[in-house]
Structure formats: structure tokens, C-alpha cells
Coordinates of C-alpha atoms in Angstrom, one line a residue:
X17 CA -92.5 4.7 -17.1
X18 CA -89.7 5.7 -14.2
X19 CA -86.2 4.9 -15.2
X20 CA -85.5 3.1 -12.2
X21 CA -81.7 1.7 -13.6
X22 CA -79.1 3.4 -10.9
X23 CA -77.6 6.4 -12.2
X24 CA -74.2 6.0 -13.2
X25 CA -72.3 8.0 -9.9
X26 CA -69.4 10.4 -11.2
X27 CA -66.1 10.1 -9.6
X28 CA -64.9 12.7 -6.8
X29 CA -63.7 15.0 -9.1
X30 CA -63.9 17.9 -6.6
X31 CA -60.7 16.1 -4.5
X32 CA -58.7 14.7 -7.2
X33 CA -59.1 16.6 -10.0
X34 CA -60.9 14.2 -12.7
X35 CA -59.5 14.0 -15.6
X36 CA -57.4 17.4 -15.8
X37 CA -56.2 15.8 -12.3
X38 CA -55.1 12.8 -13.7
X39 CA -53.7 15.2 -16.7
X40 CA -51.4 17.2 -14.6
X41 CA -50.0 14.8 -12.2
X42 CA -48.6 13.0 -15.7
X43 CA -46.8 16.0 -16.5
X44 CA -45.6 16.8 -12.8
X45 CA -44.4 12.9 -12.7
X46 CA -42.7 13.1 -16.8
X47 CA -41.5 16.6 -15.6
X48 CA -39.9 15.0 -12.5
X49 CA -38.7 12.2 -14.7
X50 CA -36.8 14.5 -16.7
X51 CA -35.1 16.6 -14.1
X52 CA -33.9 13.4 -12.2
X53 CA -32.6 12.3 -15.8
X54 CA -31.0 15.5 -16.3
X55 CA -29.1 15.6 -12.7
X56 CA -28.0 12.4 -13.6
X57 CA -26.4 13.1 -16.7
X58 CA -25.0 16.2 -15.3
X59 CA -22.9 14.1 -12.5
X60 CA -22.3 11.2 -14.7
X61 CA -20.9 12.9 -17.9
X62 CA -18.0 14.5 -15.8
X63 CA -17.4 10.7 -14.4
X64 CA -17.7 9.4 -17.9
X65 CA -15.7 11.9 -19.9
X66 CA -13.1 11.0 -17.3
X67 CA -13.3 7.6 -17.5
X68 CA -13.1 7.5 -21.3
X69 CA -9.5 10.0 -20.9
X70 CA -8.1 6.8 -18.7
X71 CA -9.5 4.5 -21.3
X72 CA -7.6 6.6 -24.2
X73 CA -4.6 7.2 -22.0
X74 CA -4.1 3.4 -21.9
X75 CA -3.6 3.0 -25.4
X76 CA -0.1 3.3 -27.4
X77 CA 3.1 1.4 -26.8
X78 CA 5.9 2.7 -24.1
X79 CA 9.3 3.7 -25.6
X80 CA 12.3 1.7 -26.0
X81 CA 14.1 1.5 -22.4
X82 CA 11.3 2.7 -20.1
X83 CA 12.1 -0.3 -17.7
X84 CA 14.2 -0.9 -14.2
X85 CA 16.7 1.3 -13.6
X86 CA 17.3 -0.7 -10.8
X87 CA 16.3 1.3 -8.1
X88 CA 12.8 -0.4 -7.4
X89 CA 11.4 -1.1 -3.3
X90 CA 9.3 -3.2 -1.7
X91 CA 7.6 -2.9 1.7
X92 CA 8.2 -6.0 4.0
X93 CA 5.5 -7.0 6.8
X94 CA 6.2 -7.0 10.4
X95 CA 7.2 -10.7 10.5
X96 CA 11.0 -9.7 9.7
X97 CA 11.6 -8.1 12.8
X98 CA 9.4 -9.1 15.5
X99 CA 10.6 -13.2 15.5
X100 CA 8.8 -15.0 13.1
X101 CA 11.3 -15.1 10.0
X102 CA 14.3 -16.9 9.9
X103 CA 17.7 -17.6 7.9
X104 CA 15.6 -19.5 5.6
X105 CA 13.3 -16.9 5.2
X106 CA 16.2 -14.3 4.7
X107 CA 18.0 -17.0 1.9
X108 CA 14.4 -17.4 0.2
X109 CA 14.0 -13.8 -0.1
X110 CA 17.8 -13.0 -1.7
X111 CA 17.1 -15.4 -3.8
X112 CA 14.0 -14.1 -5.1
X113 CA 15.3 -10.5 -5.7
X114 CA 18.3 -11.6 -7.5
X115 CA 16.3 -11.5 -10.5
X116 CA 15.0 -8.5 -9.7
X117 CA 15.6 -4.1 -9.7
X118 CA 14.7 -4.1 -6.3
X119 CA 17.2 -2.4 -4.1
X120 CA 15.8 -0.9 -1.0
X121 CA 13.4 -2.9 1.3
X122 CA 10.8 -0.9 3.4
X123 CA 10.5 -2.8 6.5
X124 CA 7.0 -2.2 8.8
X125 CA 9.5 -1.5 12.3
X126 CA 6.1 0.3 14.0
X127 CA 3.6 1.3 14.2
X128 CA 4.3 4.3 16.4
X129 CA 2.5 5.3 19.3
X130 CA -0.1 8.4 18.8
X131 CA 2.6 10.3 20.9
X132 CA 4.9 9.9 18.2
X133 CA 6.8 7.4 20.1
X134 CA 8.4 3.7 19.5
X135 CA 8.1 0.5 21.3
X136 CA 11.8 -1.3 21.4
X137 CA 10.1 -4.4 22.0
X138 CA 8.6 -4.0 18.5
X139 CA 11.3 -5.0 16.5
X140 CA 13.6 -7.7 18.4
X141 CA 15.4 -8.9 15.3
X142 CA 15.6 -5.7 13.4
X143 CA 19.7 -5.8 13.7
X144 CA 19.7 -9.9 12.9
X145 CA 17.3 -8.5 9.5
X146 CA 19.8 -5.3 8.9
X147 CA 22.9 -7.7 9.1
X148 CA 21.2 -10.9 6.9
X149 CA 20.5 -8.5 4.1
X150 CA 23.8 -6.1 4.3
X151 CA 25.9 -9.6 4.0
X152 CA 23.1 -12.0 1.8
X153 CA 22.5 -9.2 -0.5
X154 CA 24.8 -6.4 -1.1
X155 CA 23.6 -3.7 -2.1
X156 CA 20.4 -3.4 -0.8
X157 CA 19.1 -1.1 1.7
X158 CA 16.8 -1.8 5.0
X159 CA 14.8 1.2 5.8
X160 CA 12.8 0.8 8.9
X161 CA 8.9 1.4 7.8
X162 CA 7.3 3.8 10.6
X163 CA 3.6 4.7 10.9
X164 CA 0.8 6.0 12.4
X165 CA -2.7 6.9 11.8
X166 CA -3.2 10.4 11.9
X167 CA -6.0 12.1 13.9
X168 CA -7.2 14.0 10.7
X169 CA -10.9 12.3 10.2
X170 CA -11.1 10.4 13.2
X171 CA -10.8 11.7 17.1
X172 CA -8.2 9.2 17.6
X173 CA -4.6 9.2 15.9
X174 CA -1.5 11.1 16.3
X175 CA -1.6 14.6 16.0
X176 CA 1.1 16.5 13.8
X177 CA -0.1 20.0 15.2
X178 CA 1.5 18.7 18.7
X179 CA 5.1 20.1 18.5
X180 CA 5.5 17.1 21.0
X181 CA 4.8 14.3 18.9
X182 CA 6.8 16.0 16.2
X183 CA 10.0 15.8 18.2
X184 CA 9.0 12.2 19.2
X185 CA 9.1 11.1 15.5
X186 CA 12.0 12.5 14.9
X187 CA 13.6 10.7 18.6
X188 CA 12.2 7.5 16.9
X189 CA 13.8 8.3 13.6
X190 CA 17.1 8.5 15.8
X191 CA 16.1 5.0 17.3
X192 CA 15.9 2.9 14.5
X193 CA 19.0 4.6 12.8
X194 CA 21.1 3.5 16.1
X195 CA 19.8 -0.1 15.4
X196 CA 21.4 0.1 11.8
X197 CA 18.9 0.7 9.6
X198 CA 20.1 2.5 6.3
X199 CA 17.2 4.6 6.4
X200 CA 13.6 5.5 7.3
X201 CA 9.9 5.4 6.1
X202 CA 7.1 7.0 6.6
X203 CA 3.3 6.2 6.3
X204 CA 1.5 8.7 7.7
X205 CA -2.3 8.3 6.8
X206 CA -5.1 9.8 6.0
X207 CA -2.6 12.9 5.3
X208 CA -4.6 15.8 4.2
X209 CA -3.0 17.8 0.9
X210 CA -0.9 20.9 2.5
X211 CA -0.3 20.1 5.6
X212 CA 2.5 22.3 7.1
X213 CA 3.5 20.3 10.4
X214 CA 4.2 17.2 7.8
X215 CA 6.4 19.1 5.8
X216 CA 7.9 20.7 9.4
X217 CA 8.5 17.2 10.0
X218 CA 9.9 15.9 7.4
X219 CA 12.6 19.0 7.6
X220 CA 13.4 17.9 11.4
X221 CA 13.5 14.0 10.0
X222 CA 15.7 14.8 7.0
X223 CA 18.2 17.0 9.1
X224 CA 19.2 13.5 11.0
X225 CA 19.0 11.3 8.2
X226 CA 21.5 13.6 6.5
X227 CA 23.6 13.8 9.6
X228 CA 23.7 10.0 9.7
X229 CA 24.1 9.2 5.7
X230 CA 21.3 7.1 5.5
X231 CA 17.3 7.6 3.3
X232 CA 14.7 9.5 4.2
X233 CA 12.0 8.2 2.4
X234 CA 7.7 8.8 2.4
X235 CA 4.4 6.9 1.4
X236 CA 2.8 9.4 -0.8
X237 CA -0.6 9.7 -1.5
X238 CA -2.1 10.2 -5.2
X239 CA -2.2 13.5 -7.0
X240 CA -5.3 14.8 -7.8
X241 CA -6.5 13.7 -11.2
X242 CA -8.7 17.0 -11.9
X243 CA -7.2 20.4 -10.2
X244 CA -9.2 20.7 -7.0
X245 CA -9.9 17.3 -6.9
X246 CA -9.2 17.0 -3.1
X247 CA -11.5 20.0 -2.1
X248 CA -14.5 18.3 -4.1
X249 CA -14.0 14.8 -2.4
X250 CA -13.0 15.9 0.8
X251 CA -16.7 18.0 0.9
X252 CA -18.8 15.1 -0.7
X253 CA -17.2 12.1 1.5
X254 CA -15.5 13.3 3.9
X255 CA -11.9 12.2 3.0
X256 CA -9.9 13.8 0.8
X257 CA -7.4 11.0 -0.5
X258 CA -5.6 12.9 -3.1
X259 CA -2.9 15.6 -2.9
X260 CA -2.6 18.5 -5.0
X261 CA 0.7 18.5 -7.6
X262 CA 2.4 21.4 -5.8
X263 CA 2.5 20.0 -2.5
X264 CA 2.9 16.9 -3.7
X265 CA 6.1 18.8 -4.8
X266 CA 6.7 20.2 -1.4
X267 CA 7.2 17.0 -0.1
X268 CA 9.3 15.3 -3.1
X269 CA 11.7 18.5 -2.4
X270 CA 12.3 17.2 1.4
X271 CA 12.8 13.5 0.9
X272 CA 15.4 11.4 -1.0
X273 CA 12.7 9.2 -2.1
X274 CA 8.7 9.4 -2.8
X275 CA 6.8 6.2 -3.4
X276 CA 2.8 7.1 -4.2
X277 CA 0.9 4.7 -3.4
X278 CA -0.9 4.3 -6.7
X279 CA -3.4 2.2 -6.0
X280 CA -7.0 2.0 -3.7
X281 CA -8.2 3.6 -6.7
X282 CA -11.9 3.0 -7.5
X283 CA -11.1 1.8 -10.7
X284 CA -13.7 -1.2 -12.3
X285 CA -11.7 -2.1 -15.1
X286 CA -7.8 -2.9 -15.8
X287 CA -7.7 -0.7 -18.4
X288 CA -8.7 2.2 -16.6
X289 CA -6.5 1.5 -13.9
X290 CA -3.7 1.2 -15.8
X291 CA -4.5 4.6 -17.5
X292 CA -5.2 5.9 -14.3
X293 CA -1.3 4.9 -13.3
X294 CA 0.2 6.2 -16.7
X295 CA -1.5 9.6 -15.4
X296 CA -0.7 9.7 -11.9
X297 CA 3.0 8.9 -13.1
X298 CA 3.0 11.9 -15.3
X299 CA 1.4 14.0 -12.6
X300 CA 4.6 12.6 -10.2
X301 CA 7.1 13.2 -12.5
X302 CA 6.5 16.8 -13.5
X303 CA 6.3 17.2 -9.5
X304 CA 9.4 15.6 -8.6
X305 CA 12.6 17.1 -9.1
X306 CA 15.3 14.9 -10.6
X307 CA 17.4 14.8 -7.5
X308 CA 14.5 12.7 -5.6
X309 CA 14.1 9.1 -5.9
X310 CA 10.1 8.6 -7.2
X311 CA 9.0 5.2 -7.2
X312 CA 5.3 4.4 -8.1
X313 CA 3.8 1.7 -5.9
X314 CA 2.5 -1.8 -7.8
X315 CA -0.7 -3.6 -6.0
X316 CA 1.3 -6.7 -4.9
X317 CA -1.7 -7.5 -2.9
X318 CA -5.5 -9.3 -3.6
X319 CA -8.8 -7.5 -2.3
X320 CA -12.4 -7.1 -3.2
X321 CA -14.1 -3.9 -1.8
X322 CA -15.0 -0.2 -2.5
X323 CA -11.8 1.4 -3.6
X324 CA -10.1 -1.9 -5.1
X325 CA -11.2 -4.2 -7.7
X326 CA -8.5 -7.2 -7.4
X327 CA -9.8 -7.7 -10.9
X328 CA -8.7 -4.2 -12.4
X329 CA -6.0 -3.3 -10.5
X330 CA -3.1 -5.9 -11.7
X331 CA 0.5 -5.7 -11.2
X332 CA 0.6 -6.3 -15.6
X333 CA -1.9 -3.1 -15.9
X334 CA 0.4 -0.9 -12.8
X335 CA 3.4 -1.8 -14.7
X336 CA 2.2 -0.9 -18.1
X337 CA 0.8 2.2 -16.7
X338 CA 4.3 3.1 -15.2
X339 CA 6.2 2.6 -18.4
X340 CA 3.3 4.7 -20.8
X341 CA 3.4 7.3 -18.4
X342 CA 7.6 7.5 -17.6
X343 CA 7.5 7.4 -21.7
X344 CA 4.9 10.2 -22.1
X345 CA 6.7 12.8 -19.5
X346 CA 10.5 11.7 -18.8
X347 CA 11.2 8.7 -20.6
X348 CA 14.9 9.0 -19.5
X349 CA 14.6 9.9 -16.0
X350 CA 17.4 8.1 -14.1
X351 CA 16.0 8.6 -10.2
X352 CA 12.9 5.9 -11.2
X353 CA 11.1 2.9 -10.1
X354 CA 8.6 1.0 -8.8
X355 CA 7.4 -0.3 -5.1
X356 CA 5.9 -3.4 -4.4
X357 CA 3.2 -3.6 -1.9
X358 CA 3.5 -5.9 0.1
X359 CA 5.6 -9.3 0.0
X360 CA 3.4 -11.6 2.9
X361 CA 0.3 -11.2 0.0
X362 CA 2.7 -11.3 -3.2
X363 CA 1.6 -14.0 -5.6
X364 CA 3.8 -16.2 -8.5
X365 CA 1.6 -14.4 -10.7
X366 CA 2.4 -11.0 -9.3
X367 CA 6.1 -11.5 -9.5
X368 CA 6.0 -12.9 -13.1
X369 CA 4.0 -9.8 -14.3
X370 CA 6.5 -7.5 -12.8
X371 CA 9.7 -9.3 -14.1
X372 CA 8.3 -9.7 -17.7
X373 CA 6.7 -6.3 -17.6
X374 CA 9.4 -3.8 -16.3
X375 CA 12.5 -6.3 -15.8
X376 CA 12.6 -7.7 -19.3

């Protein structure tokens, strides 16, 4: 009798391979599997390694002493010179620092223009400000906080390869220093590591802050935390962010203070932020020589996006950072402080953390 049951039909195993197909495309996908697993482990272990040093260099206690020196900063907003504070502003304020190290306020006076030059009509009440705090609090200093963007990732900015704009900071310099201001700030950003027209500049600035007695002082960026560190980040996104420890240097030698500006840094947890300070304030230290003023800045201000965690980078973790780090490298360095940034966001909490923390 005719077997007329259908005929069980084979798959296409001319086009994909049968069961040897089926065979190698496990092996390409566990092969593929392995590589990306591999890559991985190859960019996070660097990361990882890191993070654990920041994690390490958080532990121990900071030696006896390692607090003010009295020579701390803070920057003040805009508000103090362009109308909007008053006496009773200016009382509230002495009040507040009397319990405090800080002794030279960094007042935003700007920005400048791109061309290097500054708007009178900017700062109406900067003489009222420079006489309030000269009589209501003696003893401090009002430097007259002057920046810019700088045309260094961006088309538009100023452009320190201009001998033009050059000359025009330093006329503005002049400006503010005729208005009474003990001395001047700048914050010039993003500031690429060796930049000779910054360090021209600061030579031309520094030759009429000495002539008139008075601070020339700078916003410093971080110091790279690996050697190199700025090449690799400036070729994978595009910005650079850190300096390198010898031009940090450069720039410490040409300036009667240097305030870095340690924080913005990526770190998720307080602990790694705060050992990420104690390092950068090593790093500063051995840069800066003993006749310059460093001050390392403290996060006096609350924000949640790439770059800073409000919930790692606390003023109690900065200032614990500060002290491990001062105790590590220079324990008795007398030129020393801390910056606040800034007083408009500054919260009870802040202040509290900084008094009990480096105050005492």
C-alpha cells in the first residue's frame, strides 16, 4: 500500500546553515559577548581603580591645627554692586563673617565684554560696597570679580590670542582699581592647560596690581588627577577641564592668590569627592610656592546635573578633604584657605559645616 502520510519537509538548510548554522552563529554571538565584556572591563577598571584610590584617600584623621588660618574668600553675586543690596544687607553680611576666617570677598563687577572691555554702568555701587566693608569690617578686602567666557570651544567668547583684548583687560583692571577696589579677580573659562597669552596676561595684570598695592588674584581650574589627564578628556569630549601641575604652577608663580575651583567634579558619592579634594589639594600645594595665597574653593551652592551631585559634593566632605589633604602635603603652610562659592545660594547648613569643620 502507498504511504500517502506527507513527507516530513526539511528546513532550508542550503541558506541558513541547519544545524552547524545555528552552531556557529552561537559562538559568533558568545564570542561577541565576550569581547564587548572585555572592552568594558578594560575602560571600567582604570575608572574603578581610580575611584577606589579617592575612596582610600578619604580615610584617616587630619592633623592637629590643619584649620583657618584666617585667610579664607568668598565670591559675592552681582547684586552688591549693581543696586539691589543695601546697608542692611552690608550689616547682615559683617555680621555673618565675624565668626568666620574669611578675609577677602570676590565681588562679580563684570562680566567683560568679548573685547576685553568693561561696562561702567555695571557696577553703580561698587564704591558705596568698597566703603561699607573697608569701615563695617576691617580688615577685609574687596576684589572686583572680572570674567569672560573664552572663545576656546565655542566660536563665540573673548579671544586671549588678540593682543587687543589683552591690553583691554588689563585697561579694565586699571578701571576697577580707580574705583577702590583692593584688588582684582579673574575667571576666565573654559581655560585650556598652557595657555601662554593667559600667563602674558596675567604678567601685564600683575605689573598694575603691584604698581597700585592691591591683589591680583585667579579662578583656577583643577589639576589633572592622572598625568595627561587633560589630553585624554580634551580628545574623548571635547573639553579638557583640568590643568596640568606645572602650569598650574606657572600661573600660582604670577598671582598673589590661586583659588581652584574644586568642584563640578563628577563625583557620585561624598566620599569620593571628598577624596577627590584631599588629592587635588595635595596636587595644589606641591604646585604653589609659599609666597602665593592658595585657597581651595567649597561648593557653597545646590545642583543636580552631569558634573555635580548636590548629594556628594558637600561643604562637610570639601572641608574634610581640605584639611586630609593640607595634613598629607604641608600641614603647616601659612599662605592657606578656603573659598566659598557663592553667598546668593549659601545655605544654614552650608555655613554650619564650614564653621564646625575648618573654623572650630
Amino acid at each position: 500500500m502507498e504511504d500517502t502520510e506527507p513527507k516530513e519537509t526539511p528546513d532550508n538548510e542550503s541558506s541558513t546553515g541547519g544545524a552547524g548554522g545555528a552552531s556557529k552563529r552561537t559562538k559568533r554571538l558568545r564570542r561577541t559577548r565576550r569581547i564587548t565584556l572585555a572592552v568594558l572591563l578594560v575602560l571600567l577598571l582604570p575608572l574603578l581603580t581610580a575611584e577606589a584610590a579617592l575612596r582610600i584617600n578619604y580615610m584617616g584623621d587630619p592633623a592637629d591645627g590643619t584649620r583657618t588660618r584666617d585667610r579664607d574668600a568668598m565670591w559675592l553675586g552681582h547684586a552688591w554692586v549693581d543696586g539691589r543690596k543695601k546697608d542692611a544687607d552690608l550689616t547682615a553680611l559683617a555680621r555673618g563673617l565675624e565668626t568666620t576666617g574669611i578675609r577677602d570677598l570676590y565681588v562679580h563687577t563684570g562680566p567683560m565684554e568679548h573685547d576685553g572691555t568693561l561696562p561702567e554702568s555695571l557696577y553703580p555701587r561698587a564704591r558705596w560696597l568698597v566703603d561699607a566693608v573697608h569701615r563695617e569690617m576691617p580688615g577685609v578686602r574687596v576684589q572686583a570679580f572680572l570674567g569672560d567666557v573664552l572663545a576656546t570651544e565655542s566660536p563665540d567668547g573673548m579671544r586671549l590670542e588678540n593682543a587687543a583684548t589683552r591690553s583691554a583687560v588689563v585697561d579694565s583692571a586699571r578701571q576697577v582699581l580707580d574705583v577702590g577696589y583692593d584688588g582684582v579677580h579673574l575667571d576666565l573659562e573654559p581655560l585650556h592647560s598652557g595657555d601662554r597669552n593667559y600667563l602674558s596676561l596675567l604678567d601685564d595684570v600683575r605689573a598694575v596690581t603691584r604698581a597700585r598695592d592691591a591683589q591680583l588674584s585667579v579662578a583656577a581650574h583643577q589639576i589633572d588627577p592622572l598625568p595627561g589627564f587633560h589630553s585624554f578628556w580634551g580628545t574623548v569630549a571635547g573639553h579638557p577641564k583640568w590643568w596640568s601641575q606645572e602650569f598650574f604652577g606657572q600661573v600660582a608663580r604670577r598671582v598673589d592668590q590661586i583659588a581652584v575651583m574644586s568642584y563640578d567634579t563628577m563625583q557620585p558619592l561624598e566620599s569620593l569627592y571628598g577624596g577627590y579634594v584631599a588629592q587635588q589639594t595635595s596636587l595644589a600645594l606641591e604646585a604653589t610656592p609659599p609666597t602665593t595665597h592658595l585657597l581651595m574653593g567649597l561648593p557653597f551652592y545646590h545642583e543636580n546635573r552631569f558634573g555635580h551631585w548636590n548629594h556628594a559634593e558637600t561643604v562637610a566632605a570639601a572641608v574634610r578633604g581640605v584639611r586630609l589633604g593640607l595634613s598629607r602635603t604641608d600641614a603647616d603652610r601659612e599662605r592657606f584657605g578656603v573659598a566659598a562659592y557663592i553667598d546668593f545660594a549659601a545655605t544654614e547648613k552650608d555655613w554650619t559645616s564650614y564653621r564646625d569643620g575648618w573654623v572650630g
